[in-house]
Tab-separated table of C-alpha atoms and ligand atoms in Angstrom:
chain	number	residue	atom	x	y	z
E	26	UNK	CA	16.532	3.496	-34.784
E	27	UNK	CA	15.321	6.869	-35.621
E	28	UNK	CA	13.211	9.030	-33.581
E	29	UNK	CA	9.585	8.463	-33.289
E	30	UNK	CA	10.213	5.401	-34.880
E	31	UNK	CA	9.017	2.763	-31.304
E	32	UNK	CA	5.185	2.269	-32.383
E	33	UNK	CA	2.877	2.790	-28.701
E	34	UNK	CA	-0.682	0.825	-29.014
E	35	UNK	CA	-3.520	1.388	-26.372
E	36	UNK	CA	-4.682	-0.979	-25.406
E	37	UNK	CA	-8.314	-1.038	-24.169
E	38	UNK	CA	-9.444	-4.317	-25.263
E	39	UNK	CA	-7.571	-8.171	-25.804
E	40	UNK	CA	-9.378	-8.223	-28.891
E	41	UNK	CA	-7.686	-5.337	-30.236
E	42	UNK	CA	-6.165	-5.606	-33.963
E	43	UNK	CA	-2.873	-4.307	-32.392
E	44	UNK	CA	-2.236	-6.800	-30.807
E	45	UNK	CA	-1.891	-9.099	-33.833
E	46	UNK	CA	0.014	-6.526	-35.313
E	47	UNK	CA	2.364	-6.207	-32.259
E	48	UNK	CA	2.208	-10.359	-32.563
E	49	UNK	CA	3.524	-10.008	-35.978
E	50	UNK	CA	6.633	-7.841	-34.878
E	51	UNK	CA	7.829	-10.177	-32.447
E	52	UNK	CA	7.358	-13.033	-35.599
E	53	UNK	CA	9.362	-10.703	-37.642
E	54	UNK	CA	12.046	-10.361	-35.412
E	55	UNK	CA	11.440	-7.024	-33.723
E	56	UNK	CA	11.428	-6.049	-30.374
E	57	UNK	CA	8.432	-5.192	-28.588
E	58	UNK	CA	7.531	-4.290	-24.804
E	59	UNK	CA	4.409	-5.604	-23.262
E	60	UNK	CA	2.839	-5.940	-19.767
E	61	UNK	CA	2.739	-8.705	-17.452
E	62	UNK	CA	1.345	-8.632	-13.798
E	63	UNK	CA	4.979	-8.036	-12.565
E	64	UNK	CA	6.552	-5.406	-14.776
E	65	UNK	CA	6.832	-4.296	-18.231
E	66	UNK	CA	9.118	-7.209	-20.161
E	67	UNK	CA	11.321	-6.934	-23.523
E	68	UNK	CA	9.965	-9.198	-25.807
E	69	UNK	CA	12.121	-10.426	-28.659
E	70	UNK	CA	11.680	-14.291	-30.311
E	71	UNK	CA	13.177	-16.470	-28.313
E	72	UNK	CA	13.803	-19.018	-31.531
E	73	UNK	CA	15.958	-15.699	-32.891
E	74	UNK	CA	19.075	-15.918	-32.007
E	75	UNK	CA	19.880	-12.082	-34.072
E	76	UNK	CA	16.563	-10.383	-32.109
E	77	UNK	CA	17.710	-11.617	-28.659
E	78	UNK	CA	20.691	-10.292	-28.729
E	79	UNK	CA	18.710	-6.867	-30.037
E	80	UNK	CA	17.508	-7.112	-26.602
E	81	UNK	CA	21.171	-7.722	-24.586
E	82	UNK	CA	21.851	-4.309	-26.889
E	83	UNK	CA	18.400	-2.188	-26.117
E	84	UNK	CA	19.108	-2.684	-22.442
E	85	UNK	CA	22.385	-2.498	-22.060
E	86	UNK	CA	22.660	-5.545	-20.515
E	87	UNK	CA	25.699	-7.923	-19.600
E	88	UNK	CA	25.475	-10.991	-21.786
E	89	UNK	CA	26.172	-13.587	-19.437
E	90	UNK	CA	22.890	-12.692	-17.804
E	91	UNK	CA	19.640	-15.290	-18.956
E	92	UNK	CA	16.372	-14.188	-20.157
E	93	UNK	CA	13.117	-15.586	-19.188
E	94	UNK	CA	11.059	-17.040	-21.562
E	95	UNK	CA	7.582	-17.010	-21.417
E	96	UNK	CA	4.819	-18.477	-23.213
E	97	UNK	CA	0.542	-18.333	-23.202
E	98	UNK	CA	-0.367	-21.675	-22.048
E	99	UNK	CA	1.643	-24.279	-19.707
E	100	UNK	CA	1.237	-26.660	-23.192
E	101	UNK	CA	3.528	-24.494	-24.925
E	102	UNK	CA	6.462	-25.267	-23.298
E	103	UNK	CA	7.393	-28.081	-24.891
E	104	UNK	CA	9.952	-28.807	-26.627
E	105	UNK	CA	11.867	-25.921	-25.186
E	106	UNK	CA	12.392	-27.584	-21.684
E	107	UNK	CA	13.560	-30.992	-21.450
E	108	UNK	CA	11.432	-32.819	-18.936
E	109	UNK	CA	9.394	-31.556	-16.291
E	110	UNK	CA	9.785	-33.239	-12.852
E	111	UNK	CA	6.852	-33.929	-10.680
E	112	UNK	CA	7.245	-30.363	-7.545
E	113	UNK	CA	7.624	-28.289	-11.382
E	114	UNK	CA	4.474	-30.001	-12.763
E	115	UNK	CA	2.512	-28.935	-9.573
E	116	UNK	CA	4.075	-25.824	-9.520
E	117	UNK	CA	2.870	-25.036	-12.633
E	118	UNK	CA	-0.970	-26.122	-12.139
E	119	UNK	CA	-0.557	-24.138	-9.237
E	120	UNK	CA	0.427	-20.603	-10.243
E	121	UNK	CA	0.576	-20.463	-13.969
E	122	UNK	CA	-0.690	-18.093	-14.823
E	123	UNK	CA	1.134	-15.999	-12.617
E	124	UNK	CA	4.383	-14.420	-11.213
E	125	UNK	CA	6.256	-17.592	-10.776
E	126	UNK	CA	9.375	-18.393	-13.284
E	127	UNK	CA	10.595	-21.791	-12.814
E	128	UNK	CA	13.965	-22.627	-14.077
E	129	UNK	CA	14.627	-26.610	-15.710
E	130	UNK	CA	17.127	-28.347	-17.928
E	131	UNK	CA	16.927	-26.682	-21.075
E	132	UNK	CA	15.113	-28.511	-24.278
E	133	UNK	CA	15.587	-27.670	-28.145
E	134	UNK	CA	14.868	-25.027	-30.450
E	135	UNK	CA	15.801	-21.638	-28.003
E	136	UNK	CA	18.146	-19.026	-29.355
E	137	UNK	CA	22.011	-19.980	-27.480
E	138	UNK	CA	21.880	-16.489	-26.050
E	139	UNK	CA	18.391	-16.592	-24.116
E	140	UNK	CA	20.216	-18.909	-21.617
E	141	UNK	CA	23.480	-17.405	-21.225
E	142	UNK	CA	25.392	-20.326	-22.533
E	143	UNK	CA	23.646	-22.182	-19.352
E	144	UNK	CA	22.321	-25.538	-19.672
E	145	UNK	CA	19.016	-24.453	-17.922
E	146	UNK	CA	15.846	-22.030	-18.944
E	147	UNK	CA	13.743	-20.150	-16.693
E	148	UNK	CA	9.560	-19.852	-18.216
E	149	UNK	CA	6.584	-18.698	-17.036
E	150	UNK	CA	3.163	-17.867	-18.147
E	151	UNK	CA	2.509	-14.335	-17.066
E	152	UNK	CA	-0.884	-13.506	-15.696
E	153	UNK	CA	-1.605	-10.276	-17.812
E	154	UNK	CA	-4.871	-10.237	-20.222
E	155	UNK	CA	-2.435	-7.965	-22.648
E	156	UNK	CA	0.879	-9.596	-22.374
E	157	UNK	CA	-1.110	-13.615	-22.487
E	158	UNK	CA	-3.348	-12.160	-25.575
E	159	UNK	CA	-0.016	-11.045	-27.276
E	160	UNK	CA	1.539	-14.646	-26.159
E	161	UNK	CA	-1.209	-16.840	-27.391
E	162	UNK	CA	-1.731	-14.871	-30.810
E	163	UNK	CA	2.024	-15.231	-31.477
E	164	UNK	CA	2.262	-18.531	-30.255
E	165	UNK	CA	6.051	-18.592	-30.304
E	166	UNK	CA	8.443	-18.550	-27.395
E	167	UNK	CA	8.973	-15.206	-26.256
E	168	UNK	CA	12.291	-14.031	-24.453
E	169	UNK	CA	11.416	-11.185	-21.998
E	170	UNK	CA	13.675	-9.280	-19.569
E	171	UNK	CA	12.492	-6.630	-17.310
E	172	UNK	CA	11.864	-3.987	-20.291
E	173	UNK	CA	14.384	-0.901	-18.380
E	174	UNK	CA	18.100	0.394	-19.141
E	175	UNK	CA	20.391	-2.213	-17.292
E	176	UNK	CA	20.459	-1.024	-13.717
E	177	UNK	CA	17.319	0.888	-13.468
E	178	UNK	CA	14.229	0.158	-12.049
E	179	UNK	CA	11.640	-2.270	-13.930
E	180	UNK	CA	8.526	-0.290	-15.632
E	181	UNK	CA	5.565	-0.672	-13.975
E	182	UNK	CA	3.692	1.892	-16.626
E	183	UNK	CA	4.252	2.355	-20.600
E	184	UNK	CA	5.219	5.500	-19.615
E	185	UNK	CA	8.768	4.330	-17.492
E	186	UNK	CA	9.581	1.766	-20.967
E	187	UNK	CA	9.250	4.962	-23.212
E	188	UNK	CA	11.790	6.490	-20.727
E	189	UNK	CA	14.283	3.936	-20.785
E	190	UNK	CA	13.479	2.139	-24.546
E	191	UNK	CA	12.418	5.287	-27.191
E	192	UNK	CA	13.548	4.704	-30.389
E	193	UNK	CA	15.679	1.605	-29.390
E	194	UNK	CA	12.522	-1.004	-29.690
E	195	UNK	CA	10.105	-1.129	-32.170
E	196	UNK	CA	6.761	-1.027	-30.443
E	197	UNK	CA	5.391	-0.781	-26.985
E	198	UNK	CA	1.809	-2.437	-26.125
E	199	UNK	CA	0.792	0.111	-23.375
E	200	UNK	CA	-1.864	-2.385	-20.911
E	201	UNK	CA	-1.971	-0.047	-18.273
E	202	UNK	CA	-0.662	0.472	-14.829
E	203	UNK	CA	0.936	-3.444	-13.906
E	204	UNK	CA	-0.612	-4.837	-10.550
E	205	UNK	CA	2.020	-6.744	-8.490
E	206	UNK	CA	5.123	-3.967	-9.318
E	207	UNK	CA	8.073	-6.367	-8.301
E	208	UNK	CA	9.055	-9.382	-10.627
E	209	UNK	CA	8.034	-12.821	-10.376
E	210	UNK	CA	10.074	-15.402	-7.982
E	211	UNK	CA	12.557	-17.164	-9.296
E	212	UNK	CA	12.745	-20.955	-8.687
E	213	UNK	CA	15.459	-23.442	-10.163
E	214	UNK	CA	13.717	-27.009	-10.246
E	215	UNK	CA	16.617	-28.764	-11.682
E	216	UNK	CA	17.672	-28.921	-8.548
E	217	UNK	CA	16.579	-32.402	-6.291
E	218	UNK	CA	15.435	-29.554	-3.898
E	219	UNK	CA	14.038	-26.627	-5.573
E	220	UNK	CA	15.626	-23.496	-4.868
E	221	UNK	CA	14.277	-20.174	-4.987
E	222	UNK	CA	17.073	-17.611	-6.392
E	223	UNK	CA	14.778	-14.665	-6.055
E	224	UNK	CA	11.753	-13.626	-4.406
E	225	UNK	CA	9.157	-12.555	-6.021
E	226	UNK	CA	5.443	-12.373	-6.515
E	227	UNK	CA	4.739	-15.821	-5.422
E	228	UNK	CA	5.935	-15.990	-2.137
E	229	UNK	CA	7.835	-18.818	-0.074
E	230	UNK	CA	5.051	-20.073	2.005
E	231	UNK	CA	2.687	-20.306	-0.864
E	232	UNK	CA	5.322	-22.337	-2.543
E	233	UNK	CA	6.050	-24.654	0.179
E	234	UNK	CA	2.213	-25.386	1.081
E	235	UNK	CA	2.075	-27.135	-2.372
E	236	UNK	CA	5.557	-28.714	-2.967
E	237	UNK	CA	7.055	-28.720	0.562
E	238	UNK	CA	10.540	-27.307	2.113
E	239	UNK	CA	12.517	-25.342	-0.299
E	240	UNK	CA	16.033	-23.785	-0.395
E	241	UNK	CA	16.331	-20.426	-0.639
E	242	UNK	CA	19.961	-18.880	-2.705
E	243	UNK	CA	22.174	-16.747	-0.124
E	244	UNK	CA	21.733	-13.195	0.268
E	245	UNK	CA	24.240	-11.154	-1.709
E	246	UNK	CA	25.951	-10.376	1.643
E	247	UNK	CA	27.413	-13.922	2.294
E	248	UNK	CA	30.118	-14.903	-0.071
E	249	UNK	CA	29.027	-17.094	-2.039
E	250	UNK	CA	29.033	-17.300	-5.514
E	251	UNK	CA	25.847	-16.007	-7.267
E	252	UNK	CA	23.201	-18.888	-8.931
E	253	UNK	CA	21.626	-16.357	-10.602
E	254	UNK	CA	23.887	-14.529	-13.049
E	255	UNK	CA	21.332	-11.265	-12.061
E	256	UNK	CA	21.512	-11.353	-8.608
E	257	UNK	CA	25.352	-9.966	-8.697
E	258	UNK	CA	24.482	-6.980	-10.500
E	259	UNK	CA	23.246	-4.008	-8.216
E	260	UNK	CA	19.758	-2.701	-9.813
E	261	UNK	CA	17.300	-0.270	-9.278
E	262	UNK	CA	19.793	2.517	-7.606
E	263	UNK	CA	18.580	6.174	-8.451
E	264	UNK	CA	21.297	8.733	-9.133
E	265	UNK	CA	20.617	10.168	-6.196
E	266	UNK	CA	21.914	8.080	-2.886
E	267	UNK	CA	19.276	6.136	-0.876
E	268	UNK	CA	20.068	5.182	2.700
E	269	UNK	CA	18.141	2.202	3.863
E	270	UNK	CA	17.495	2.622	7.458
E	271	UNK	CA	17.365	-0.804	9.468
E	272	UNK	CA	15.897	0.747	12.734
E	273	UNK	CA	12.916	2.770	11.938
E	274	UNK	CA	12.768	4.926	15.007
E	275	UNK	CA	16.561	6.447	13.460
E	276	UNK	CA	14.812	8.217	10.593
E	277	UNK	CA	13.579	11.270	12.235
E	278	UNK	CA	17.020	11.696	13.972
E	279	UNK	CA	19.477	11.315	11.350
E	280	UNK	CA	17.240	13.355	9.007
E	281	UNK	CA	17.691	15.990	11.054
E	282	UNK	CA	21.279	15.337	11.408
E	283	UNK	CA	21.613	15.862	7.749
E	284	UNK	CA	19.738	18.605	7.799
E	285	UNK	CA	21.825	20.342	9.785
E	286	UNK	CA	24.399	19.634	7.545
E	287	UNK	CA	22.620	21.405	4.997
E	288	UNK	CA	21.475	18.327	3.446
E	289	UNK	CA	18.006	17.865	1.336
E	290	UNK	CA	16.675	15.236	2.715
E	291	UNK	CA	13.718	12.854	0.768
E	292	UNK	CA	11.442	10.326	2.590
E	293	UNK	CA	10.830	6.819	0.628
E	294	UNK	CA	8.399	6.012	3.368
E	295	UNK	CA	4.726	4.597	4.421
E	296	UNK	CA	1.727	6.347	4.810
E	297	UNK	CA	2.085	5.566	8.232
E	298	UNK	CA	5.556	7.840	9.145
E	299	UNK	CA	4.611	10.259	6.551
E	300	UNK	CA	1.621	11.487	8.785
E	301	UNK	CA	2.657	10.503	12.197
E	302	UNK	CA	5.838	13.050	11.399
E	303	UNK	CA	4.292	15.530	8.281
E	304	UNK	CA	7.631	14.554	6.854
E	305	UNK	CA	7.923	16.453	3.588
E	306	UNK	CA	9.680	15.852	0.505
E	307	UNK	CA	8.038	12.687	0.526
E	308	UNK	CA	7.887	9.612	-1.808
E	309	UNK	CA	4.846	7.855	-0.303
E	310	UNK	CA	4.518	3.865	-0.754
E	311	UNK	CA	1.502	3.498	0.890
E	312	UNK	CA	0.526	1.591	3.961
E	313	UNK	CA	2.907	-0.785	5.818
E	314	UNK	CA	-0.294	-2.667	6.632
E	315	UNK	CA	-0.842	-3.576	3.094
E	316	UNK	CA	2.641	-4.392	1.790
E	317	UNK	CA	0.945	-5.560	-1.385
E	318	UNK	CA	0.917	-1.616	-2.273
E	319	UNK	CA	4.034	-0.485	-0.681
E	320	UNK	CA	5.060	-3.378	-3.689
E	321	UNK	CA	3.274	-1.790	-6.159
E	322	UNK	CA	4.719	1.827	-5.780
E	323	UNK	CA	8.048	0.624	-5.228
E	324	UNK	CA	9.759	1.220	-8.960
E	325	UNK	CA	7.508	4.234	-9.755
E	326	UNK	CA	8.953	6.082	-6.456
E	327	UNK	CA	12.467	4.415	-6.997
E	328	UNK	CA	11.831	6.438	-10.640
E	329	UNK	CA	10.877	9.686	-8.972
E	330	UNK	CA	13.603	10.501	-7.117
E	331	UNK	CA	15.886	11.681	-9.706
E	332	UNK	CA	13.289	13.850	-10.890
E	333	UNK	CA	13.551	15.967	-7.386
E	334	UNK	CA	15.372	18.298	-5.485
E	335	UNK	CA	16.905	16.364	-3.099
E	336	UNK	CA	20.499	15.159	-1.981
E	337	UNK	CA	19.338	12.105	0.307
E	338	UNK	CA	16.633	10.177	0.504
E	339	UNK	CA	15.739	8.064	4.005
E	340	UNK	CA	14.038	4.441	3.398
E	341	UNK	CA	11.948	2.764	5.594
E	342	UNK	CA	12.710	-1.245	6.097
E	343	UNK	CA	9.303	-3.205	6.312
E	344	UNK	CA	8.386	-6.458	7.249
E	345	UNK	CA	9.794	-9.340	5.345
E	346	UNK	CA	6.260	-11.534	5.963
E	347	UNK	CA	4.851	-12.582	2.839
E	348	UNK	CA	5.649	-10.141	-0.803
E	349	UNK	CA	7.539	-7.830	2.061
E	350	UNK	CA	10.455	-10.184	0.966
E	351	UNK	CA	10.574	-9.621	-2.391
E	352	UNK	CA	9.711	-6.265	-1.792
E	353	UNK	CA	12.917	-5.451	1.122
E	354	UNK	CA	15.313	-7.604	-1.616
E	355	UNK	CA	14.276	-4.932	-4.065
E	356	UNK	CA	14.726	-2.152	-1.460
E	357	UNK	CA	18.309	-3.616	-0.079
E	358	UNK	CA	19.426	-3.722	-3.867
E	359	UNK	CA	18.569	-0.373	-4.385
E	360	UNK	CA	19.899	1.231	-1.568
E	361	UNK	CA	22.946	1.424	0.835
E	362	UNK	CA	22.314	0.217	4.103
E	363	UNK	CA	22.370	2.066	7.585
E	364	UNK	CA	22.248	-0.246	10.947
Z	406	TXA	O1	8.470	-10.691	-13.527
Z	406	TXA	C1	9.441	-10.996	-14.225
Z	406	TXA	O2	10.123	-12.018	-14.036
Z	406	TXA	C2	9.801	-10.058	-15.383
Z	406	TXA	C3	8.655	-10.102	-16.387
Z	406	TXA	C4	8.941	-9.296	-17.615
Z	406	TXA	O3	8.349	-11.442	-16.706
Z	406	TXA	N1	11.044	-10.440	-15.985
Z	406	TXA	C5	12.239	-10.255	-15.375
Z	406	TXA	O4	13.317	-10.645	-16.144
Z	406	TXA	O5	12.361	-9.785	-14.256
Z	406	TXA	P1	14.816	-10.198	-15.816
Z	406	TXA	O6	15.623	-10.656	-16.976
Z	406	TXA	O7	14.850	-8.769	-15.493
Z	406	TXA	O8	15.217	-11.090	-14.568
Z	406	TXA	C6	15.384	-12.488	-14.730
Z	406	TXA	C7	16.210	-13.060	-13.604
Z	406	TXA	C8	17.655	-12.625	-13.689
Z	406	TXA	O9	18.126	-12.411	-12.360
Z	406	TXA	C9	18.335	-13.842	-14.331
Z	406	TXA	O10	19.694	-13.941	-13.992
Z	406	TXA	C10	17.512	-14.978	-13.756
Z	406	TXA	O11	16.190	-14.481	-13.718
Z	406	TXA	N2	17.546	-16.168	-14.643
Z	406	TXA	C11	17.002	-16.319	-15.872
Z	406	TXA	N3	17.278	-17.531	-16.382
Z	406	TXA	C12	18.010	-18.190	-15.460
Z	406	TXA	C13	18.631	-19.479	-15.377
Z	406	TXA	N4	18.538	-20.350	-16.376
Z	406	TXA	N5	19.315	-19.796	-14.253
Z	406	TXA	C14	19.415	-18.918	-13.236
Z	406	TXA	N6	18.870	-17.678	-13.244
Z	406	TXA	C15	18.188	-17.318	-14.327
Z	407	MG	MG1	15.363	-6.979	-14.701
């Protein structure tokens, strides 16, 4: 694609005419990004089997990795999933719309490459006034990664997809700053016990109050082989190395170790040890009393760091309670651990 040739509508309002225009890309096989409560997604038709592979191309991204397919209203799904057991039904009344994908044997109709070659499909119904609008008017299935190069971190802002996408997609609908800032929670319900492969915006608790115990996927530190073909990929990693320090009360100490080695040192910290140590060079999440934030920044700060003078940059861990677990899976894929 030529330059200046990705099309950006503002959106201000659902009932804007752009977004039947944008509808009418994705019909016509283009690619276009749009906002969900999560992150930015790719859309491309998921009925298409030539415009989702446009997407595997855009992004960069290994072809044995599924897309998520996500529609406007629960009723849509069918026929592309095959039946929907009873925890997915009440999983579905219960956070639809919202960020929860949940993964079941796969129905007719879908594009071969959406799934990977796998006999299941993940599908949500994302909890966005711009990205449902676009859904509903197009009323097709539409196939949606995180909309970033392969390996960076997912757009929160119009701004990060222009960054990664310009002039490789043919239109971004730009909805604003996205609320939650990590990606929805992945749950496979084909299994007799539902697993979740990745946290996400719906968290394990909340899951469990409605359909009971759950399994949760191993961590990518035990050996076992991956469920979700994206979970073996690392993500999110700036350039620029990012030490995720495990003991909080180390950061002060080995920053000034490194220092001393003539090190630049960055802070990817909370509100809370930026002012109780004036650290500068900071890249501020926000309060680790309100990990809901910290959540929210995550991506955009992940984003910044490149853009800075600095050799190292020091993470804080936080508490795993509640989004804190998406949000520390996020942080332990971006980053290199210290003990
Ligand atoms: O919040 C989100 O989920 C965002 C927005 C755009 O909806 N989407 C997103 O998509 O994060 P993506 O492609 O970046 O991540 C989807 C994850 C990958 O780890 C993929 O391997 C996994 O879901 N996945 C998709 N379909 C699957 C399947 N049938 N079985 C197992 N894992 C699957
Ligand atoms: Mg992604």
């Amino acid at each position: 694609m030529e330059k200046g040739h990705t099309k950006i509508w503002k959106i201000n309002d659902v009932n804007d005419q752009a977004i039947e225009e944008a509808a009418a890309f994705l019909k016509a096989g283009k690619l276009v990004a749009f906002p969900t409560e999560t992150v930015y997604g790719l859309g491309a038709d998921a009925r298409n089997e030539q415009a989702v592979s446009e997407i595997f191309k855009a992004k960069g991204r290994p072809e044995d990795n599924p897309l998520i397919v996500h529609v406007g209203d629960k009723s849509s799904v069918d026929p592309w999933i095959k039946d929907i057991p009873d925890h997915a039904e009440k999983l579905m009344r219960t956070f639809w719309p919202g960020p929860l994908t949940i993964i079941l044997p796969v129905g007719k109709g879908l594009a071969r490459n959406v799934t990977a070659g796998l006999e299941t499909v993940g599908v949500r119904v994302p909890d966005h006034p711009v990205g449902r609008a676009l859904l509903q008017e197009a009323k097709i299935p539409v196939a949606a990664p995180s909309a970033n190069r392969s390996g960076r971190p997912s757009p929160t802002s119009a701004e990060h997809v222009r960054m990664d996408l310009d002039d490789r997609i043919a239109g971004i609908l730009d909805g604003g700053t996205t609320g939650v800032g990590v990606e929805s929670t992945v749950i496979d319900c084909s299994l007799p016990t539902p697993m979740i492969l990745r946290p996400g915006g719906v968290t394990r608790a909340a899951i469990e109050q409605v359909i009971g115990a759950v399994e949760v996927a191993g961590s990518l530190e035990k050996n076992e082989p991956p469920r979700s073909p994206g979970m073996k990929y690392k993500h999110y990693a700036p350039e620029t190395d990012v030490w995720l320090v495990r003991d909080n009360e180390k950061i002060i100490e080995l920053a000034d170790q490194l220092k001393n080695e003539g090190q630049k040192v960055g802070f990817l910290v909370s509100n809370e040890l930026a002012t109780e140590h004036e650290l500068d060079e900071l890249f501020q999440l926000g309060s680790r009393d309100h990990l809901e934030e910290v959540s929210q920044n995550l991506y955009r700060r992940l984003r910044e760091i490149d853009t800075r003078d600095v050799d190292i940059v020091l993470a804080e861990s936080f508490s795993t309670d509640g989004i804190g677990e998406a949000l520390m899976n996020r942080l332990e894929r971006a980053a290199t651990e210290i003990k």
